[in-house]
Coordinates of C-alpha atoms and ligand atoms in Angstrom, one line a residue:
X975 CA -32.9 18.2 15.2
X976 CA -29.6 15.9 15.5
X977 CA -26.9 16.5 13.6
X978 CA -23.1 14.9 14.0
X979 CA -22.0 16.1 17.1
X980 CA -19.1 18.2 17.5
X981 CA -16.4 17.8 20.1
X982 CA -13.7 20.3 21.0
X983 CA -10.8 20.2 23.6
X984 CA -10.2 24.1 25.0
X985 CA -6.5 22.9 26.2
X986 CA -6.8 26.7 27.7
X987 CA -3.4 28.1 28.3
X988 CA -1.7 24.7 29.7
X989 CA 1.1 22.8 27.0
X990 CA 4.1 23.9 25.8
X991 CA 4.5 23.2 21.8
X992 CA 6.2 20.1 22.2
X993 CA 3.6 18.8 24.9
X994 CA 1.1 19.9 22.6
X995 CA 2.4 18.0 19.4
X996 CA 2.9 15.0 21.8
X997 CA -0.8 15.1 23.1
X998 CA -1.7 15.5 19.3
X999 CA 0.5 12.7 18.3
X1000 CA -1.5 10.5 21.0
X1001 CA -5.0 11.3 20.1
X1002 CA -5.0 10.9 16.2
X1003 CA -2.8 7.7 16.9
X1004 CA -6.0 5.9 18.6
X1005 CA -7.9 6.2 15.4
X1006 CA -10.9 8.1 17.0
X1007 CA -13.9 7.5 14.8
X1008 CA -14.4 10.7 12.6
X1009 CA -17.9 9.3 10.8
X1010 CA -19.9 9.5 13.5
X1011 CA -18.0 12.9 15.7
X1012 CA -16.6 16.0 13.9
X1013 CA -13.7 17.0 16.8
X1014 CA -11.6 19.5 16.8
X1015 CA -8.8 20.8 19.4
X1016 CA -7.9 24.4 20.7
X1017 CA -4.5 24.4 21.6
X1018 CA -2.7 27.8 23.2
X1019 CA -1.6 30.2 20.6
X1020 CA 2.4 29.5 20.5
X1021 CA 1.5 26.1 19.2
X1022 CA -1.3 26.7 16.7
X1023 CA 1.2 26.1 14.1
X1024 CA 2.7 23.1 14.6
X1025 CA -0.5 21.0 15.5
X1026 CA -1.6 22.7 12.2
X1027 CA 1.3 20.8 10.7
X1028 CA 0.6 17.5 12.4
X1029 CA -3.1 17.8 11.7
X1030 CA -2.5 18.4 7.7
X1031 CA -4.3 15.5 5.9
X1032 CA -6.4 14.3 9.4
X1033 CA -10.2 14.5 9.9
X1034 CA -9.4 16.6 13.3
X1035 CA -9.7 20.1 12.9
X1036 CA -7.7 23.0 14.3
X1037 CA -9.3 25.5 16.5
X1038 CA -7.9 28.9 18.5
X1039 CA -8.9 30.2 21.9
X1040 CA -9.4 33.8 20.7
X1041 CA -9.6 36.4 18.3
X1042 CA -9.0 39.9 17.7
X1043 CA -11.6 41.9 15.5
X1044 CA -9.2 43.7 14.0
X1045 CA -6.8 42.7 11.0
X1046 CA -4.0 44.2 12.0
X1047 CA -2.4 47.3 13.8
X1048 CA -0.9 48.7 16.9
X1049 CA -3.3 46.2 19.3
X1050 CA 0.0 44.7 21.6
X1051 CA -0.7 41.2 22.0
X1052 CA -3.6 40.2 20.0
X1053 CA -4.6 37.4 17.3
X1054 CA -5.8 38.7 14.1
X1055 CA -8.1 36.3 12.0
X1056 CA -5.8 36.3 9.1
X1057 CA -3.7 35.2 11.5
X1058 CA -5.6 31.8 12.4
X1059 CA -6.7 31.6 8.7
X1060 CA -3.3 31.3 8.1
X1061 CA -2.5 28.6 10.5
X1062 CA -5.2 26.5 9.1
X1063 CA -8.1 27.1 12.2
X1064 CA -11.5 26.3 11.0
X1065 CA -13.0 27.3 14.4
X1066 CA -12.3 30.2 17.0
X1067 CA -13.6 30.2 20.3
X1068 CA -15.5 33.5 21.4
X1069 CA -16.6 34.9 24.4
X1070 CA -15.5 32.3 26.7
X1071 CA -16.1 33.2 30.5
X1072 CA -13.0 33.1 31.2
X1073 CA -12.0 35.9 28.7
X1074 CA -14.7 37.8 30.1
X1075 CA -14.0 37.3 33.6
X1076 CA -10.0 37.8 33.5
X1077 CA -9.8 39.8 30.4
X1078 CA -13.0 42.2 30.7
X1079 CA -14.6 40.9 27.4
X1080 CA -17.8 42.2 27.1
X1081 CA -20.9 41.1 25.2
X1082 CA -20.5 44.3 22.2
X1083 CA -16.3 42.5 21.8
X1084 CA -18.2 39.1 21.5
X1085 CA -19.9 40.5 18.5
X1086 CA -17.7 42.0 17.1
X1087 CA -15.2 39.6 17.0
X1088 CA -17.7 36.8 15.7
X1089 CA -17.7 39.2 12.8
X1090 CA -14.6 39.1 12.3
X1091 CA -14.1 35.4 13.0
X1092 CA -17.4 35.0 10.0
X1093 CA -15.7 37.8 7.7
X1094 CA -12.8 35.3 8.0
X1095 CA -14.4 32.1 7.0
X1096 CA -13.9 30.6 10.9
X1097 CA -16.6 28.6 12.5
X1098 CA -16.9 31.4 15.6
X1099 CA -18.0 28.9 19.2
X1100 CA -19.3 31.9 21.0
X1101 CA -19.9 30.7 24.6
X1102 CA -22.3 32.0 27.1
X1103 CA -23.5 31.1 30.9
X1104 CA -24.4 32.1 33.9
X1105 CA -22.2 32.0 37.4
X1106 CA -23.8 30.2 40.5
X1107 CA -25.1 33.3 41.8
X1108 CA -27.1 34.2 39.0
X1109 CA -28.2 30.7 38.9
X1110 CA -29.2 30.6 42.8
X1111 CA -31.1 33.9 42.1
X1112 CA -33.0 32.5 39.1
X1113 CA -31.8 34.5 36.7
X1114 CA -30.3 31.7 34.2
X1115 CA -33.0 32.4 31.8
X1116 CA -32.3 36.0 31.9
X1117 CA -28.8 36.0 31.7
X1118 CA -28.3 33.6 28.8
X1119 CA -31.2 35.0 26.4
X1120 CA -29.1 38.4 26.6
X1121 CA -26.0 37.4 26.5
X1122 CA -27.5 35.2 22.9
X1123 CA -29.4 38.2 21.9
X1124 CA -26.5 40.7 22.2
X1125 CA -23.8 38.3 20.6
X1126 CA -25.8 37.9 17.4
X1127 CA -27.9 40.9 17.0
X1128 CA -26.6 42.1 14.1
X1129 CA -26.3 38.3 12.1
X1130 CA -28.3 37.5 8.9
X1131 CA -29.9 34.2 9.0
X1132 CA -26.5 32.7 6.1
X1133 CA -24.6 34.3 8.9
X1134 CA -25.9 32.8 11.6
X1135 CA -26.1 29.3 9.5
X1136 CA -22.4 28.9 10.0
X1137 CA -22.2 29.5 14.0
X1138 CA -21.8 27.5 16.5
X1139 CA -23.0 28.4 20.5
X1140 CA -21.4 26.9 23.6
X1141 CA -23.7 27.0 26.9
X1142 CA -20.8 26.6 29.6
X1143 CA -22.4 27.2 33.0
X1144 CA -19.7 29.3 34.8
X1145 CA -20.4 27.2 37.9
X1146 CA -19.4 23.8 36.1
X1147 CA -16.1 24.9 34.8
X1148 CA -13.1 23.5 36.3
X1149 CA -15.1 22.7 39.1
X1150 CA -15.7 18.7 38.5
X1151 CA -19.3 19.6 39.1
X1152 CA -21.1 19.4 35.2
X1153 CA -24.7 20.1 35.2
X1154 CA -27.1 17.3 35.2
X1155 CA -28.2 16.8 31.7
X1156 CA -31.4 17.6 32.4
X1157 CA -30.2 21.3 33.6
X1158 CA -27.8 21.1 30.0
X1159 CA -31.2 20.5 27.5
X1160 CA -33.0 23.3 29.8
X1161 CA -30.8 25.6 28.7
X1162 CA -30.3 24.6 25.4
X1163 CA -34.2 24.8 24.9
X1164 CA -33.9 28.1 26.2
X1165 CA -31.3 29.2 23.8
X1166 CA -32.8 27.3 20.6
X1167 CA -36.3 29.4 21.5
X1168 CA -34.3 32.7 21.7
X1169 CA -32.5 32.1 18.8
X1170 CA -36.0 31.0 17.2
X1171 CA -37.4 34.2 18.3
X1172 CA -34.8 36.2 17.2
X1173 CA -34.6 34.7 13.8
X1174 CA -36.4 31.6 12.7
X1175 CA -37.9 28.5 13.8
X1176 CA -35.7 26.5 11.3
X1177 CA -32.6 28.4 11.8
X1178 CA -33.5 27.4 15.5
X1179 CA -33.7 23.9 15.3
X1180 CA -30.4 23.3 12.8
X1181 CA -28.1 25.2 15.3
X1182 CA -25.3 23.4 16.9
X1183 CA -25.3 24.2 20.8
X1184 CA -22.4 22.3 22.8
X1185 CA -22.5 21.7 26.1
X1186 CA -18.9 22.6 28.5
X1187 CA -18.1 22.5 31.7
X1188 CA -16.8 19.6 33.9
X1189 CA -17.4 17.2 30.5
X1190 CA -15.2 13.8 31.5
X1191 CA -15.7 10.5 29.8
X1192 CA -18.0 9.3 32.2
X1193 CA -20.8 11.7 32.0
X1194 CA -20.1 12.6 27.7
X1195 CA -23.0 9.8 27.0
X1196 CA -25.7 11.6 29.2
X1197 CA -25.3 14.7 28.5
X1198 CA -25.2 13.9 24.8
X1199 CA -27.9 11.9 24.6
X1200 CA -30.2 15.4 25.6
X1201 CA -32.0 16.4 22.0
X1202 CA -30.7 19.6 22.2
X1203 CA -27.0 19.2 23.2
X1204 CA -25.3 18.8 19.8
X1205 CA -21.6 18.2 21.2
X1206 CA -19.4 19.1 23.9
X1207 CA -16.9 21.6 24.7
X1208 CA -14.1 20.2 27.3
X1209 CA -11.7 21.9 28.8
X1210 CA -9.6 19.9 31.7
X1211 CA -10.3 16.3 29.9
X1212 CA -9.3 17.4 26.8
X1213 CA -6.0 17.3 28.0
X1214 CA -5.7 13.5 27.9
X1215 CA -6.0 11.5 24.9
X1216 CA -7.3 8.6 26.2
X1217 CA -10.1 10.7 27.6
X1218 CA -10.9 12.3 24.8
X1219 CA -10.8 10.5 22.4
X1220 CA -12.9 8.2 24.7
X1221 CA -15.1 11.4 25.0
X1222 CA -15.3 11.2 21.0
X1223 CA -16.3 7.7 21.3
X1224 CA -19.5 8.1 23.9
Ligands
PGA1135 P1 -13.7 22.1 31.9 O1 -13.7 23.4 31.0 O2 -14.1 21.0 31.0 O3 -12.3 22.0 32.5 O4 -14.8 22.3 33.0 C1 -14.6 23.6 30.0 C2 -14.3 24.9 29.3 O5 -14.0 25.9 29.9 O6 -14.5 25.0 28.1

């Protein structure tokens, strides 16, 4: 099933807040189309609040990087929910590989944190993938199905109505090489028969699954344009306007 795709820019931990209200500034002021694309951007945690400000009354939504599963407490250096409510985020990215690769996140945090994120009223983007080496040894299938089954085993079906999945092949991050769409829509049948397993045929087929990894203007239409790719997720090209909002635009 199509639905209006979703983009969001993962700026990652590049930007400084006035670079960040600049880059902002830039994208809303090309007019990107909001009728036909929902978009929203993930700036670094410093300057959540002030492109909260300058997003106030636009159709681009606010999104953070993380989240804690906790409220509050003594947890040094973490982002409670209430935290990003309060700063106006609609959507949290969870599980990305790189917070599982640098910061040891594990597939029972991503759950637990999409809880929180749900308890919170945040769209949760929990991400999943495989690394080239799973991929060489055939075990994409494998890898991904777990990682989906673990993340949202203990999600009702209103729960799961309200998340959003990322497949961002570890391989095509940062690396300038995306996967072919064809490889995208494998995946992403792959995840939507999991899910349809796991819950329900209908559930299944209304999910939104984003494609990341290596996403740049020039390949956004393709990989789109796969029946099961239902937006993007774009790191590195997120960080120029023009690019995405022409990324918006395909
Ligand atoms: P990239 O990153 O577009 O720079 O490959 C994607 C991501 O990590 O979300």
């Amino acid at each position: 099933m199509k639905t209006i795709p979703l983009v969001i820019g993962n700026w990652k931990m590049n930007k400084t807040i006035a670079e960040a209200s600049a880059l902002v500034k830039s994208i809303l002021a090309m007019g990107p189309n909001f009728k036909d694309c929902e978009a929203a951007v993930a700036p670094p945690a410093t300057a959540l609040f002030s492109v909260g400000e300058l997003l106030k009354g636009s159709q681009l939504r606010l999104c953070a990087q993380n989240v804690f599963y906790k409220e509050s407490g003594a947890y040094t250096g973490e982002l409670s929910p209430l935290f990003l409510q309060e700063v106006g985020c609609q959507y949290v990215l969870i599980g990305h590989s790189e917070r599982r690769q640098y910061f040891g996140e594990t597939d029972a945090d991503v759950a637990k944190k999409l809880h929180a994120a749900l308890a919170h009223h945040l769209t949760p983007v929990v991400c999943v993938g495989e690394t080239l080496q799973q991929r060489n040894e055939g075990l994409t299938v494998k890898v991904v199905t777990s990682q989906i089954k673990k993340a949202f085993e203990a999600c009702s079906v209103a729960q799961m109505e309200k998340v959003v999945i990322a497949y961002e092949p570890i391989w095509a991050i940062g690396t300038g090489v995306n996967a072919t769409p064809l490889q995208a829509e494998e995946v992403h049948q792959v995840i939507r028969k999991s899910l349809a397993d796991q819950f329900d045929k209908i559930l299944a087929s209304k999910l939104r699954i984003l494609y990341g990894g290596s996403v740049k203007a020039s390949n956004a239409k393709e990989l789109k344009a796969q029946p099961n790719v239902n937006g993007l997720l774009v790191g590195g090209a997120s960080l120029d306007a023009q690019e995405f909002v022409a990324i918006m635009r395909a």
